[in-house]
Short mmCIF file of C-alpha atoms in Angstrom, two decimals:
data_model
loop_
_atom_site.label_atom_id
_atom_site.label_comp_id
_atom_site.label_asym_id
_atom_site.label_seq_id
_atom_site.Cartn_x
_atom_site.Cartn_y
_atom_site.Cartn_z
CA MET S 1 112.15 191.47 142.93
CA ARG S 2 109.42 188.97 142.44
CA LEU S 3 109.19 185.45 140.96
CA ASN S 4 110.03 184.76 137.67
CA ASN S 5 105.70 184.80 136.24
CA ASN S 6 106.90 183.31 132.89
CA LEU S 7 107.94 179.66 135.35
CA ILE S 8 104.82 176.80 134.43
CA TYR S 9 104.51 174.00 137.01
CA ARG S 10 102.98 171.21 138.82
CA VAL S 11 103.41 170.94 142.81
CA TYR S 12 102.88 166.93 143.91
CA ASN S 13 102.01 166.02 147.48
CA ASN S 14 103.70 170.14 148.52
CA SER S 15 106.71 167.67 148.72
CA VAL S 16 107.79 167.85 145.39
CA ALA S 17 107.64 170.88 142.67
CA ILE S 18 109.00 170.97 138.83
CA LEU S 19 109.11 174.48 137.70
CA MET S 20 109.89 174.73 134.30
CA ASP S 21 110.66 178.10 132.14
CA VAL S 22 110.09 176.94 128.33
CA LYS S 23 111.57 180.32 127.01
CA GLN S 24 114.53 179.57 128.27
CA ASN S 25 114.22 175.98 128.61
CA ASN S 26 114.85 175.68 132.27
CA LEU S 27 114.13 173.01 134.01
CA ILE S 28 113.94 173.31 137.92
CA LEU S 29 113.62 170.74 140.70
CA LEU S 30 111.84 172.43 144.74
CA GLU S 31 111.98 170.29 147.60
CA ASP S 32 112.38 170.71 151.65
CA GLU S 33 113.31 174.74 152.46
CA ALA S 34 113.34 176.35 148.46
CA LEU S 35 109.43 174.70 147.88
CA ALA S 36 108.34 175.54 151.43
CA LEU S 37 109.38 179.12 150.43
CA TRP S 38 108.44 179.08 147.07
CA LEU S 39 105.15 177.67 148.65
CA THR S 40 104.93 181.02 151.03
CA LEU S 41 106.01 183.91 148.58
CA LYS S 42 103.10 182.90 146.55
CA LEU S 43 100.77 183.13 148.61
CA GLY S 44 101.75 186.57 148.63
CA THR S 45 104.24 186.55 151.34
CA ARG S 46 106.57 189.86 151.47
CA ILE S 47 109.98 189.68 151.19
CA ASP S 48 111.94 191.05 153.47
CA ASP S 49 115.78 191.29 154.81
CA ALA S 50 115.21 187.76 157.07
CA ILE S 51 113.61 185.97 153.93
CA LYS S 52 116.36 187.75 151.94
CA ALA S 53 118.97 186.02 154.49
CA LEU S 54 117.96 182.69 153.72
CA PRO S 55 120.01 179.55 152.52
CA ALA S 56 116.65 178.87 149.98
CA PHE S 57 115.56 182.03 148.68
CA VAL S 58 119.10 181.95 147.59
CA GLU S 59 118.79 178.69 145.31
CA LEU S 60 115.27 180.20 144.21
CA THR S 61 117.25 183.21 142.93
CA GLN S 62 119.73 181.33 141.54
CA ALA S 63 117.57 178.35 139.57
CA GLY S 64 115.50 181.35 138.60
CA VAL S 65 112.64 181.45 140.76
CA LEU S 66 112.63 184.46 141.81
CA GLU S 67 113.37 187.70 139.43
CA ALA S 68 116.04 189.76 141.51
CA PRO S 69 118.85 191.64 140.82
CA VAL S 70 122.12 190.27 141.67
CA ASP S 71 123.17 192.63 144.13
CA ASN S 72 119.81 192.70 146.63
CA VAL S 73 121.01 188.59 147.27
CA THR S 74 123.51 188.11 149.44
CA GLY S 75 125.84 184.80 148.80
CA LEU S 76 124.44 184.99 145.26
CA ASN S 77 127.66 184.46 142.57
CA PRO S 78 126.15 185.16 138.94
CA GLU S 79 129.02 183.32 137.70
CA ASN S 80 127.34 180.12 139.27
CA LYS S 81 124.20 178.41 138.28
CA LYS S 82 122.18 175.85 140.03
CA GLU S 83 123.05 172.93 138.16
CA ARG S 84 120.06 171.70 135.27
CA ILE S 85 118.23 168.58 136.89
CA ASP S 86 119.13 165.09 135.20
CA LEU S 87 115.68 164.56 132.71
CA SER S 88 116.82 160.57 133.44
CA VAL S 89 116.06 161.27 136.66
CA LEU S 90 112.81 163.07 136.84
CA ASN S 91 111.67 160.62 134.03
CA LEU S 92 112.23 157.79 136.69
CA TRP S 93 111.13 159.26 139.82
CA ALA S 94 106.91 159.12 137.97
CA PHE S 95 107.95 155.82 136.57
CA LYS S 96 108.64 154.22 139.50
CA ASN S 97 105.57 156.30 141.30
CA HIS S 98 103.02 155.55 138.39
CA ILE S 99 103.02 159.50 137.68
CA PRO S 100 101.47 160.72 134.27
CA LEU S 101 103.47 163.18 133.92
CA SER S 102 103.05 163.42 129.85
CA GLY S 103 101.40 162.10 127.55
CA HIS S 104 99.67 162.91 124.05
CA PHE S 105 96.76 164.03 123.05
CA GLU S 106 94.70 163.58 119.87
CA LEU S 107 91.92 166.87 119.55
CA THR S 108 90.89 165.48 116.45
CA GLY S 109 90.73 163.16 113.68
CA ARG S 110 90.06 166.33 110.99
CA CYS S 111 92.61 167.37 108.76
CA ASN S 112 92.54 169.56 104.93
CA LEU S 113 95.21 167.54 104.13
CA ARG S 114 95.06 163.57 102.83
CA CYS S 115 98.30 162.47 103.09
CA LYS S 116 99.87 159.49 101.64
CA HIS S 117 101.54 158.09 104.45
CA CYS S 118 98.77 159.04 107.35
CA TYR S 119 97.04 156.94 109.98
CA CYS S 120 94.13 158.46 110.53
CA LEU S 121 90.96 157.26 109.11
CA PHE S 122 89.08 160.47 108.55
CA GLU S 123 85.77 159.14 109.88
CA HIS S 124 84.20 161.68 111.47
CA GLN S 125 82.77 164.98 109.85
CA LYS S 126 82.71 166.75 113.42
CA ASP S 127 85.48 166.44 116.59
CA ILE S 128 83.58 163.68 119.04
CA LEU S 129 85.18 165.65 122.04
CA SER S 130 82.94 168.85 122.27
CA THR S 131 85.01 171.92 124.33
CA ALA S 132 83.64 171.31 127.46
CA GLN S 133 84.83 167.72 127.75
CA VAL S 134 88.12 168.36 126.65
CA LEU S 135 88.70 170.90 129.26
CA SER S 136 87.37 168.48 131.62
CA ILE S 137 89.49 166.08 130.51
CA LEU S 138 92.62 168.59 131.05
CA ASP S 139 91.24 169.59 134.56
CA ASP S 140 92.03 165.99 135.88
CA LEU S 141 95.44 165.37 134.11
CA ARG S 142 95.77 168.71 135.28
CA ASP S 143 94.55 166.52 139.66
CA SER S 144 96.20 163.39 138.51
CA GLY S 145 100.03 165.49 138.09
CA THR S 146 99.91 165.70 134.49
CA PHE S 147 102.80 168.69 133.76
CA GLY S 148 103.45 168.17 129.35
CA LEU S 149 101.32 167.54 126.46
CA VAL S 150 101.86 166.69 122.94
CA LEU S 151 98.75 168.14 121.36
CA THR S 152 98.37 166.29 117.56
CA GLY S 153 95.56 164.94 115.37
CA GLY S 154 94.47 165.00 112.57
CA GLU S 155 95.49 168.97 112.07
CA ILE S 156 94.72 170.51 115.41
CA PHE S 157 93.98 173.63 114.33
CA PHE S 158 90.96 172.97 112.47
CA ARG S 159 89.60 172.79 115.38
CA ASP S 160 86.98 176.16 116.22
CA ASP S 161 87.90 176.17 119.40
CA ILE S 162 91.56 175.47 119.39
CA MET S 163 92.50 179.20 121.09
CA GLU S 164 90.63 178.34 123.69
CA ILE S 165 91.48 175.17 124.20
CA LEU S 166 95.58 176.69 124.64
CA ASN S 167 93.99 179.13 126.44
CA HIS S 168 93.34 176.61 129.06
CA LEU S 169 96.08 174.47 128.98
CA ASN S 170 98.14 178.02 129.44
CA GLU S 171 96.24 179.26 132.43
CA ASN S 172 96.55 175.93 133.58
CA HIS S 173 100.44 175.75 133.56
CA PHE S 174 100.57 172.37 130.78
CA ILE S 175 104.02 172.35 129.15
CA ILE S 176 102.83 171.82 125.57
CA ARG S 177 104.50 170.45 122.04
CA ILE S 178 102.47 171.53 119.17
CA ASN S 179 102.32 168.83 116.24
CA THR S 180 100.57 170.49 112.83
CA ASN S 181 100.78 170.75 109.31
CA GLY S 182 100.63 174.56 109.27
CA THR S 183 98.31 175.72 106.84
CA TYR S 184 96.14 176.97 109.02
CA ILE S 185 98.43 179.17 110.26
CA ASN S 186 98.66 183.09 109.70
CA GLU S 187 99.50 186.18 111.04
CA LYS S 188 96.14 186.20 113.79
CA ILE S 189 97.17 182.72 115.37
CA VAL S 190 100.94 183.17 115.47
CA GLN S 191 99.46 186.44 117.98
CA GLN S 192 98.14 184.52 119.75
CA LEU S 193 100.62 181.49 120.52
CA SER S 194 103.08 184.24 120.97
CA GLN S 195 101.34 185.22 123.93
CA PHE S 196 100.84 182.05 126.03
CA ASN S 197 104.78 181.30 127.62
CA ASN S 198 104.08 177.57 127.43
CA ILE S 199 104.74 176.06 123.98
CA TYR S 200 108.15 174.60 124.14
CA ARG S 201 107.76 173.83 120.68
CA ILE S 202 106.13 173.91 117.69
CA HIS S 203 106.57 170.80 115.39
CA VAL S 204 105.76 171.41 111.52
CA SER S 205 105.44 168.54 108.60
CA ILE S 206 107.76 169.39 105.91
CA TYR S 207 107.99 166.52 102.54
CA GLY S 208 110.02 168.26 100.19
CA ALA S 209 111.88 170.97 99.37
CA ASP S 210 109.69 172.37 96.94
CA ALA S 211 105.88 172.79 96.53
CA LYS S 212 105.57 169.40 93.57
CA ILE S 213 106.95 166.89 95.73
CA HIS S 214 105.52 167.52 98.66
CA ASP S 215 102.36 169.05 97.48
CA ALA S 216 102.21 165.17 95.59
CA ILE S 217 102.79 163.81 98.91
CA THR S 218 100.10 165.78 101.36
CA ASN S 219 97.65 165.76 97.68
CA SER S 220 96.62 169.45 98.27
CA ARG S 221 97.79 171.96 95.79
CA GLY S 222 99.49 174.76 97.86
CA SER S 223 99.74 173.38 100.63
CA PHE S 224 103.74 173.90 100.36
CA ASP S 225 103.18 177.56 100.20
CA LYS S 226 101.04 177.63 103.08
CA THR S 227 103.60 175.84 105.42
CA ILE S 228 106.38 177.48 104.24
CA ASN S 229 104.98 180.88 105.17
CA ALA S 230 103.80 180.28 108.54
CA LEU S 231 107.01 178.34 109.32
CA LYS S 232 108.04 181.95 108.23
CA LEU S 233 105.67 183.97 110.83
CA MET S 234 106.64 182.40 113.99
CA LYS S 235 110.22 182.72 113.45
CA ALA S 236 109.78 186.14 113.34
CA ALA S 237 108.01 185.82 116.51
CA GLY S 238 110.03 183.61 118.01
CA LEU S 239 108.92 180.71 118.00
CA ASN S 240 110.32 176.98 119.32
CA LEU S 241 110.42 175.04 115.87
CA ARG S 242 111.25 172.18 114.34
CA ILE S 243 110.62 170.42 110.90
CA ASN S 244 109.44 166.71 110.28
CA CYS S 245 109.66 165.18 107.41
CA LEU S 246 108.92 161.47 107.51
CA LEU S 247 111.09 160.43 104.66
CA MET S 248 109.55 157.59 101.98
CA GLN S 249 109.85 157.39 97.87
CA GLU S 250 108.84 159.81 96.41
CA ASN S 251 111.08 162.22 98.43
CA PHE S 252 113.88 160.41 99.34
CA ASP S 253 116.17 161.29 96.89
CA SER S 254 115.96 164.73 97.45
CA TYR S 255 115.48 165.05 101.20
CA LYS S 256 118.27 165.99 102.11
CA ARG S 257 117.41 169.94 100.68
CA ILE S 258 114.87 170.78 102.56
CA LYS S 259 117.29 170.89 105.14
CA LEU S 260 119.81 173.06 103.07
CA GLU S 261 117.10 175.09 101.43
CA ILE S 262 114.57 175.36 104.29
CA GLY S 263 116.67 174.36 107.52
CA ASP S 264 119.87 176.16 107.28
CA LYS S 265 118.27 179.28 105.82
CA LEU S 266 115.65 179.96 108.66
CA SER S 267 117.86 178.55 111.39
CA ILE S 268 115.19 175.89 111.75
CA PRO S 269 116.46 172.05 113.22
CA VAL S 270 114.99 169.74 110.67
CA HIS S 271 114.32 166.13 111.97
CA TYR S 272 113.91 162.85 109.12
CA ASP S 273 112.34 159.41 110.42
CA SER S 274 112.01 157.04 108.23
CA VAL S 275 108.48 154.39 110.11
CA ILE S 276 105.72 154.86 108.69
CA PHE S 277 102.87 153.67 111.23
CA PRO S 278 100.09 151.74 109.95
CA LYS S 279 96.13 152.78 109.50
CA ASP S 280 94.74 153.28 112.72
CA ASP S 281 92.03 149.81 111.52
CA GLY S 282 95.79 147.68 110.97
CA SER S 283 95.65 148.48 107.23
CA LEU S 284 98.60 148.69 105.18
CA ASP S 285 97.51 150.65 101.99
CA ASN S 286 99.97 153.44 103.31
CA THR S 287 102.89 152.35 104.20
CA LYS S 288 103.49 151.39 100.63
CA ASP S 289 105.74 153.74 99.57
CA GLU S 290 108.14 152.83 102.84
CA LEU S 291 112.01 152.79 102.10
CA ASN S 292 113.13 150.06 100.82
CA GLN S 293 115.98 147.68 102.82
CA GLU S 294 119.22 149.79 100.55
CA GLN S 295 117.19 153.66 100.95
CA THR S 296 117.29 152.27 104.58
CA GLU S 297 120.12 151.21 105.34
CA SER S 298 121.71 154.81 103.08
CA PHE S 299 119.09 156.71 105.46
CA MET S 300 120.95 154.81 108.86
CA PHE S 301 124.66 155.11 107.91
CA ASP S 302 124.30 158.97 106.88
CA ARG S 303 122.33 159.31 110.10
CA GLU S 304 125.14 157.73 112.34
CA GLN S 305 127.76 158.88 110.75
CA LYS S 306 126.37 162.86 112.16
CA ASN S 307 125.77 161.51 115.22
CA ASP S 308 128.93 159.13 115.66
CA ALA S 309 130.50 161.15 118.56
CA VAL S 310 127.30 161.30 120.57
CA ILE S 311 126.32 158.34 123.05
CA LYS S 312 122.78 157.52 123.27
CA LYS S 313 121.63 156.27 126.80
CA PRO S 314 119.36 153.60 126.14
CA LYS S 315 115.80 154.33 126.79
CA LEU S 316 112.80 153.26 128.93
CA CYS S 317 109.38 152.59 127.81
CA LYS S 318 107.22 155.15 129.77
CA ALA S 319 104.24 153.70 128.73
CA GLY S 320 101.22 153.05 130.93
CA PHE S 321 104.31 154.33 134.00
CA SER S 322 104.35 157.60 133.23
CA PHE S 323 103.46 158.02 129.35
CA PHE S 324 100.00 158.11 128.00
CA SER S 325 98.07 158.56 125.18
CA ILE S 326 94.28 160.00 123.97
CA CYS S 327 92.80 159.22 121.29
CA GLU S 328 90.21 161.43 119.71
CA ASP S 329 87.14 159.71 121.16
CA GLY S 330 88.20 159.85 124.32
CA SER S 331 90.02 156.10 124.38
CA LEU S 332 93.21 155.92 126.73
CA TYR S 333 95.89 153.91 126.21
CA PRO S 334 99.82 153.30 127.15
CA CYS S 335 100.80 155.09 123.66
CA LEU S 336 100.14 155.93 120.43
CA LYS S 337 100.84 153.12 118.77
CA MET S 338 99.99 150.88 120.97
CA LYS S 339 96.16 151.06 119.91
CA ARG S 340 96.75 149.35 116.64
CA TYR S 341 97.47 146.60 118.63
CA TYR S 342 95.32 146.45 121.73
CA LYS S 343 91.56 145.15 121.15
CA ASN S 344 90.64 147.54 123.48
CA PRO S 345 91.85 150.65 124.77
CA LEU S 346 92.93 151.04 128.97
CA GLY S 347 88.84 153.30 129.19
CA ASN S 348 87.62 156.53 127.86
CA LEU S 349 87.48 159.84 129.07
CA GLN S 350 84.19 160.22 127.89
CA THR S 351 82.26 158.19 130.65
CA ASP S 352 85.15 157.58 133.21
CA LYS S 353 88.23 159.91 135.04
CA PHE S 354 91.35 159.50 134.04
CA ASN S 355 92.83 159.39 138.01
CA ASP S 356 90.09 156.31 138.23
CA ILE S 357 91.69 154.31 135.08
CA TRP S 358 95.41 155.52 135.52
CA ASN S 359 95.22 153.99 138.81
CA HIS S 360 92.36 151.28 139.38
CA SER S 361 92.25 150.06 135.67
CA GLY S 362 93.37 145.73 135.96
CA ALA S 363 93.99 145.96 131.77
CA ILE S 364 97.22 149.22 132.98
CA GLN S 365 97.59 147.26 136.27
CA GLN S 366 98.63 144.41 134.12
CA ILE S 367 100.68 145.94 131.66
CA ARG S 368 102.65 147.61 134.72
CA SER S 369 103.17 143.80 136.47
CA ILE S 370 104.68 142.16 132.85
CA LEU S 371 107.13 144.90 132.36
CA THR S 372 108.26 145.62 135.66
CA ASP S 373 108.77 141.70 135.83
CA LYS S 374 111.41 142.42 132.38
CA LEU S 375 112.34 145.07 133.40
CA ARG S 376 113.51 144.02 137.30
CA ASP S 377 115.89 141.20 134.76
CA CYS S 378 117.27 143.84 132.42
CA ASN S 379 121.10 144.55 132.17
CA VAL S 380 121.29 147.49 129.73
CA CYS S 381 121.90 150.58 132.33
CA ASP S 382 122.20 150.32 135.47
CA ILE S 383 118.48 151.91 136.58
CA SER S 384 116.98 149.99 139.10
CA ILE S 385 113.66 149.35 139.03
#
């Protein structure tokens, strides 16, 4: 009987703890007696009969925080699993308390591909943020309460120090999602990734069901075969994957083949998107191949037909409240999309501490003030701000 060592966690003011078993996709919220007992057990307190008799002990075991045989826990019903917490409640809690629960981190602006639609400018031959700077920023995020990070670029595996960064993220209990083109992923990297218990999902970009279409979009011959090989290696290792496909003129007529010929065969879900974002300098050169109105309407109709039974809840924009984005040079924005519209970032993490910007920046206070006023009058849902 012991603590579940696969759990990634954050503790907030010793009053709330969020824990997640990434492999089981199990999210847990601890408060009051359950939190106090978990913190005590983490210090090495021996589990005796008195502790086993506590209701909080049963709660921890039922939630999966403790690994214990059923017959060793009085009052535990193996048929009853603790109800999973509502993510909307967690997000609203972080939103209202301005806790930077999650964010994007552009680890590099460099990439080995030159996709036609990419918004990156590829202005630098070297990564702007050093290893020490990245690790320092991550420590600041940890201390500020950040729990989840999306790692993106550029291509993050272009960094020579990526495994050191990933190891630091794992040791400091960050849940991570990785965006990659897959071309640098080999057996050695897959073996290393499999050792981490904090990778929620890896998103891999594919733009065509064959090399002709995909390689034409990436402007890199052989990229399709490398990406498919990476998918097979990671799938065999049991990593959680998703294929991302951006639709454009060049792949629209055949995009459904990606799901049928790749996703379904490898048992990997496929996500399609139709929005091409302008380049980081505001240029629209990369959007010339975006879908026309007829194609967009066709795609939207197909998607709605597929999801017609799903009632979608309104989404609350968390940018600047509980979500943030860090660019390749350390610039901090409410979200990556905003860097094309904001003349100046909220601050830069090469010179300023994240916590100082997040809690004291006049720019972010202004954003929160404006949006909070608008949300008070919003009647889209029943959430009270």
